[in-house]
Amino acid sequence: MIGKAPAVFPAVTFRNVTVQVHFGVAPLRPLPFKCHTWQEVQKAHSEVKTSPAPKDGKYQVLLPVGLPDEATFDWVDQFLSKNKNYTEISDRSILDWANRSGLQRSGGYFKRSSHDHPEMHFGLPLMDDYSVSKVLKAFATVLPRNFIIAEVKNNLLAEERQKTLSRFPSHCYTKEVRVLVGEPAADYKTFIQE
């Protein structure tokens, strides 16, 4: 290619193993070949992408509050289709991520006893005991982006809702609770019918 080549995004995929990633200045062990560590990457060989900052300087945390089995997740799907700058945090989003990553799940991905808190059934302790979910929720509070927390039971209970919102610092995030009860909007009805 003539001119500046586009930036590439390195990806490593493994199944059923644990990978240790080291971003330090020097390799953990001597390597039989020469390569740059992440901290040594030269600006000419890298491109830093940033997410667009919000207009008021704060990102948003949105908690949809709906009744169990009353299409809360359908509303979340519609919201995400219109708002691509939001990241969903839920157990179902972890299942979707695992499916796209090629993880095998006992019973397949369509077998779910609950959309809100589905059993993982991977045979991987850190997935099956919801450790991945706990770590994701802990890291989300320090990542600068918009989140929608799609947990029907926890969002419905005032104490759990308050606990979730308290994890996000007010100087970085605006917090919104949106109640999804009553007659749905016309655009939602159209989305569901399509």
mmCIF file of C-alpha atoms in Angstrom:
data_model
loop_
_atom_site.group_PDB
_atom_site.id
_atom_site.type_symbol
_atom_site.label_atom_id
_atom_site.label_comp_id
_atom_site.label_asym_id
_atom_site.label_seq_id
_atom_site.Cartn_x
_atom_site.Cartn_y
_atom_site.Cartn_z
ATOM 1 C CA MET A 1 0.000 0.000 0.000
ATOM 2 C CA ILE A 2 1.351 3.411 -0.933
ATOM 3 C CA GLY A 3 1.078 6.179 1.657
ATOM 4 C CA LYS A 4 0.067 5.775 5.250
ATOM 5 C CA ALA A 5 -1.259 2.297 6.045
ATOM 6 C CA PRO A 6 -4.413 2.070 8.172
ATOM 7 C CA ALA A 7 -4.011 1.211 11.839
ATOM 8 C CA VAL A 8 -4.467 -2.457 12.712
ATOM 9 C CA PHE A 9 -6.052 -3.708 15.892
ATOM 10 C CA PRO A 10 -4.268 -6.709 17.386
ATOM 11 C CA ALA A 11 -6.526 -9.472 18.667
ATOM 12 C CA VAL A 12 -5.738 -12.727 20.401
ATOM 13 C CA THR A 13 -8.379 -15.432 20.689
ATOM 14 C CA PHE A 14 -8.118 -18.494 22.908
ATOM 15 C CA ARG A 15 -10.729 -20.980 24.036
ATOM 16 C CA ASN A 16 -10.894 -22.533 27.490
ATOM 17 C CA VAL A 17 -7.560 -21.132 28.676
ATOM 18 C CA THR A 18 -6.411 -18.230 30.799
ATOM 19 C CA VAL A 19 -4.163 -15.651 29.151
ATOM 20 C CA GLN A 20 -1.939 -13.320 31.142
ATOM 21 C CA VAL A 21 -1.431 -9.947 29.467
ATOM 22 C CA HIS A 22 1.502 -7.778 30.477
ATOM 23 C CA PHE A 23 1.665 -4.107 29.461
ATOM 24 C CA GLY A 24 4.920 -3.328 31.245
ATOM 25 C CA VAL A 25 8.106 -1.755 29.912
ATOM 26 C CA ALA A 26 10.063 -5.015 29.691
ATOM 27 C CA PRO A 27 8.917 -8.577 28.911
ATOM 28 C CA LEU A 28 8.361 -10.864 31.905
ATOM 29 C CA ARG A 29 10.874 -13.329 30.417
ATOM 30 C CA PRO A 30 13.536 -12.979 27.720
ATOM 31 C CA LEU A 31 12.066 -13.636 24.283
ATOM 32 C CA PRO A 32 13.875 -15.552 21.508
ATOM 33 C CA PHE A 33 13.036 -12.702 19.111
ATOM 34 C CA LYS A 34 13.059 -8.899 19.099
ATOM 35 C CA CYS A 35 9.787 -7.014 19.473
ATOM 36 C CA HIS A 36 8.498 -3.801 21.012
ATOM 37 C CA THR A 37 6.413 -3.901 24.165
ATOM 38 C CA TRP A 38 3.152 -1.947 24.273
ATOM 39 C CA GLN A 39 4.832 0.915 26.116
ATOM 40 C CA GLU A 40 7.577 1.072 23.493
ATOM 41 C CA VAL A 41 5.248 1.385 20.525
ATOM 42 C CA GLN A 42 6.275 4.429 18.538
ATOM 43 C CA LYS A 43 3.725 7.089 17.624
ATOM 44 C CA ALA A 44 4.455 6.483 13.944
ATOM 45 C CA HIS A 45 3.284 2.885 14.394
ATOM 46 C CA SER A 46 0.157 3.538 16.423
ATOM 47 C CA GLU A 47 -3.080 5.450 16.354
ATOM 48 C CA VAL A 48 -4.899 6.399 19.542
ATOM 49 C CA LYS A 49 -8.680 6.450 19.261
ATOM 50 C CA THR A 50 -10.764 8.295 21.803
ATOM 51 C CA SER A 51 -14.477 8.184 22.363
ATOM 52 C CA PRO A 52 -16.264 11.484 21.785
ATOM 53 C CA ALA A 53 -16.655 13.450 24.982
ATOM 54 C CA PRO A 54 -20.197 14.356 26.007
ATOM 55 C CA LYS A 55 -21.339 17.942 25.500
ATOM 56 C CA ASP A 56 -21.704 18.726 29.214
ATOM 57 C CA GLY A 57 -18.558 16.804 30.188
ATOM 58 C CA LYS A 58 -20.472 13.972 31.893
ATOM 59 C CA TYR A 59 -21.366 10.530 30.648
ATOM 60 C CA GLN A 60 -24.707 8.943 31.493
ATOM 61 C CA VAL A 61 -25.771 5.889 33.466
ATOM 62 C CA LEU A 62 -29.303 4.820 32.594
ATOM 63 C CA LEU A 63 -31.347 2.321 34.601
ATOM 64 C CA PRO A 64 -34.556 1.194 32.891
ATOM 65 C CA VAL A 65 -37.204 0.184 35.439
ATOM 66 C CA GLY A 66 -39.818 -2.241 34.167
ATOM 67 C CA LEU A 67 -41.847 -5.149 35.428
ATOM 68 C CA PRO A 68 -40.550 -8.723 35.011
ATOM 69 C CA ASP A 69 -41.491 -10.305 31.677
ATOM 70 C CA GLU A 70 -43.012 -7.035 30.448
ATOM 71 C CA ALA A 71 -40.620 -6.373 27.526
ATOM 72 C CA THR A 72 -37.952 -4.406 29.417
ATOM 73 C CA PHE A 73 -35.222 -6.021 27.330
ATOM 74 C CA ASP A 74 -37.125 -5.252 24.117
ATOM 75 C CA TRP A 75 -37.079 -1.598 25.174
ATOM 76 C CA VAL A 76 -33.334 -1.865 25.880
ATOM 77 C CA ASP A 77 -32.780 -3.346 22.397
ATOM 78 C CA GLN A 78 -34.710 -0.477 20.818
ATOM 79 C CA PHE A 79 -32.821 2.097 22.895
ATOM 80 C CA LEU A 80 -29.438 0.601 21.917
ATOM 81 C CA SER A 81 -30.406 0.511 18.229
ATOM 82 C CA LYS A 82 -30.962 4.288 18.390
ATOM 83 C CA ASN A 83 -28.098 5.101 20.802
ATOM 84 C CA LYS A 84 -24.948 3.371 19.556
ATOM 85 C CA ASN A 85 -22.807 5.292 22.059
ATOM 86 C CA TYR A 86 -24.225 3.311 25.021
ATOM 87 C CA THR A 87 -22.777 0.094 26.403
ATOM 88 C CA GLU A 88 -25.124 -2.432 27.965
ATOM 89 C CA ILE A 89 -24.133 -4.007 31.264
ATOM 90 C CA SER A 90 -26.156 -7.118 32.020
ATOM 91 C CA ASP A 91 -25.798 -10.860 32.285
ATOM 92 C CA ARG A 92 -27.459 -11.243 28.899
ATOM 93 C CA SER A 93 -24.835 -8.953 27.326
ATOM 94 C CA ILE A 94 -22.121 -11.168 28.835
ATOM 95 C CA LEU A 95 -23.808 -14.205 27.243
ATOM 96 C CA ASP A 96 -23.919 -12.397 23.895
ATOM 97 C CA TRP A 97 -20.225 -11.503 24.219
ATOM 98 C CA ALA A 98 -19.358 -15.120 25.061
ATOM 99 C CA ASN A 99 -21.366 -16.359 22.081
ATOM 100 C CA ARG A 100 -19.588 -13.968 19.690
ATOM 101 C CA SER A 101 -16.258 -15.041 21.230
ATOM 102 C CA GLY A 102 -16.963 -18.692 20.436
ATOM 103 C CA LEU A 103 -17.349 -20.014 23.985
ATOM 104 C CA GLN A 104 -19.334 -23.238 24.121
ATOM 105 C CA ARG A 105 -22.304 -23.240 26.492
ATOM 106 C CA SER A 106 -24.098 -26.309 27.788
ATOM 107 C CA GLY A 107 -27.528 -26.344 26.146
ATOM 108 C CA GLY A 108 -26.590 -23.665 23.606
ATOM 109 C CA TYR A 109 -27.323 -19.953 23.745
ATOM 110 C CA PHE A 110 -31.062 -19.971 23.177
ATOM 111 C CA LYS A 111 -31.766 -21.972 26.340
ATOM 112 C CA ARG A 112 -32.324 -19.396 29.107
ATOM 113 C CA SER A 113 -34.562 -19.729 32.132
ATOM 114 C CA SER A 114 -34.376 -15.967 32.677
ATOM 115 C CA HIS A 115 -33.415 -12.989 30.555
ATOM 116 C CA ASP A 116 -32.549 -10.964 33.648
ATOM 117 C CA HIS A 117 -30.212 -13.417 35.380
ATOM 118 C CA PRO A 118 -29.600 -16.394 33.057
ATOM 119 C CA GLU A 119 -27.534 -19.350 34.189
ATOM 120 C CA MET A 120 -24.139 -19.321 32.543
ATOM 121 C CA HIS A 121 -23.476 -23.115 32.131
ATOM 122 C CA PHE A 122 -20.027 -22.781 30.537
ATOM 123 C CA GLY A 123 -18.151 -25.203 32.750
ATOM 124 C CA LEU A 124 -15.720 -22.345 33.442
ATOM 125 C CA PRO A 125 -15.684 -21.362 37.118
ATOM 126 C CA LEU A 126 -15.131 -17.619 36.569
ATOM 127 C CA MET A 127 -18.027 -17.468 34.117
ATOM 128 C CA ASP A 128 -20.372 -19.789 36.008
ATOM 129 C CA ASP A 129 -20.013 -18.019 39.372
ATOM 130 C CA TYR A 130 -20.665 -14.598 37.732
ATOM 131 C CA SER A 131 -17.141 -13.345 38.521
ATOM 132 C CA VAL A 132 -16.888 -11.880 35.018
ATOM 133 C CA SER A 133 -20.106 -9.954 35.645
ATOM 134 C CA LYS A 134 -18.797 -8.623 38.977
ATOM 135 C CA VAL A 135 -15.483 -7.518 37.443
ATOM 136 C CA LEU A 136 -17.253 -5.838 34.520
ATOM 137 C CA LYS A 137 -19.489 -3.899 36.907
ATOM 138 C CA ALA A 138 -16.472 -2.838 38.979
ATOM 139 C CA PHE A 139 -14.486 -1.642 35.940
ATOM 140 C CA ALA A 140 -17.463 0.158 34.406
ATOM 141 C CA THR A 141 -17.357 2.819 37.116
ATOM 142 C CA VAL A 142 -13.956 4.048 35.913
ATOM 143 C CA LEU A 143 -14.495 3.765 32.155
ATOM 144 C CA PRO A 144 -15.538 7.024 30.480
ATOM 145 C CA ARG A 145 -18.614 6.017 28.481
ATOM 146 C CA ASN A 146 -22.401 5.897 28.560
ATOM 147 C CA PHE A 147 -23.929 2.826 30.185
ATOM 148 C CA ILE A 148 -27.345 1.252 30.318
ATOM 149 C CA ILE A 149 -27.637 -1.160 33.232
ATOM 150 C CA ALA A 150 -30.239 -3.734 32.156
ATOM 151 C CA GLU A 151 -31.134 -5.640 35.316
ATOM 152 C CA VAL A 152 -34.889 -5.925 35.818
ATOM 153 C CA LYS A 153 -34.939 -7.148 39.434
ATOM 154 C CA ASN A 154 -32.164 -4.885 40.750
ATOM 155 C CA ASN A 155 -33.498 -1.823 38.919
ATOM 156 C CA LEU A 156 -36.995 -2.446 40.282
ATOM 157 C CA LEU A 157 -35.848 -2.502 43.931
ATOM 158 C CA ALA A 158 -35.110 0.986 45.303
ATOM 159 C CA GLU A 159 -32.264 -0.161 47.571
ATOM 160 C CA GLU A 160 -30.485 -2.073 44.762
ATOM 161 C CA ARG A 161 -31.058 0.803 42.331
ATOM 162 C CA GLN A 162 -29.453 3.225 44.793
ATOM 163 C CA LYS A 163 -26.527 0.847 45.344
ATOM 164 C CA THR A 164 -25.925 0.593 41.576
ATOM 165 C CA LEU A 165 -26.070 4.349 41.025
ATOM 166 C CA SER A 166 -23.827 5.088 44.017
ATOM 167 C CA ARG A 167 -20.938 3.219 42.350
ATOM 168 C CA PHE A 168 -20.773 5.809 39.545
ATOM 169 C CA PRO A 169 -19.171 9.108 40.669
ATOM 170 C CA SER A 170 -21.432 12.135 40.182
ATOM 171 C CA HIS A 171 -18.599 14.338 38.893
ATOM 172 C CA CYS A 172 -18.248 12.010 35.849
ATOM 173 C CA TYR A 173 -21.765 10.664 35.300
ATOM 174 C CA THR A 174 -25.319 11.897 35.161
ATOM 175 C CA LYS A 175 -27.694 9.266 36.496
ATOM 176 C CA GLU A 176 -31.142 8.577 35.111
ATOM 177 C CA VAL A 177 -33.822 6.101 36.082
ATOM 178 C CA ARG A 178 -36.402 5.635 33.334
ATOM 179 C CA VAL A 179 -39.702 3.995 34.312
ATOM 180 C CA LEU A 180 -41.157 1.767 31.578
ATOM 181 C CA VAL A 181 -44.707 1.233 32.811
ATOM 182 C CA GLY A 182 -47.910 2.197 31.031
ATOM 183 C CA GLU A 183 -48.854 2.647 27.402
ATOM 184 C CA PRO A 184 -45.735 2.343 25.212
ATOM 185 C CA ALA A 185 -44.754 5.054 22.749
ATOM 186 C CA ALA A 186 -45.720 4.678 19.082
ATOM 187 C CA ASP A 187 -42.101 4.249 17.912
ATOM 188 C CA TYR A 188 -41.654 1.380 20.393
ATOM 189 C CA LYS A 189 -44.778 -0.351 19.057
ATOM 190 C CA THR A 190 -43.453 0.006 15.504
ATOM 191 C CA PHE A 191 -40.051 -1.377 16.565
ATOM 192 C CA ILE A 192 -41.672 -4.455 18.147
ATOM 193 C CA GLN A 193 -43.978 -5.078 15.201
ATOM 194 C CA GLU A 194 -41.063 -4.919 12.764
#
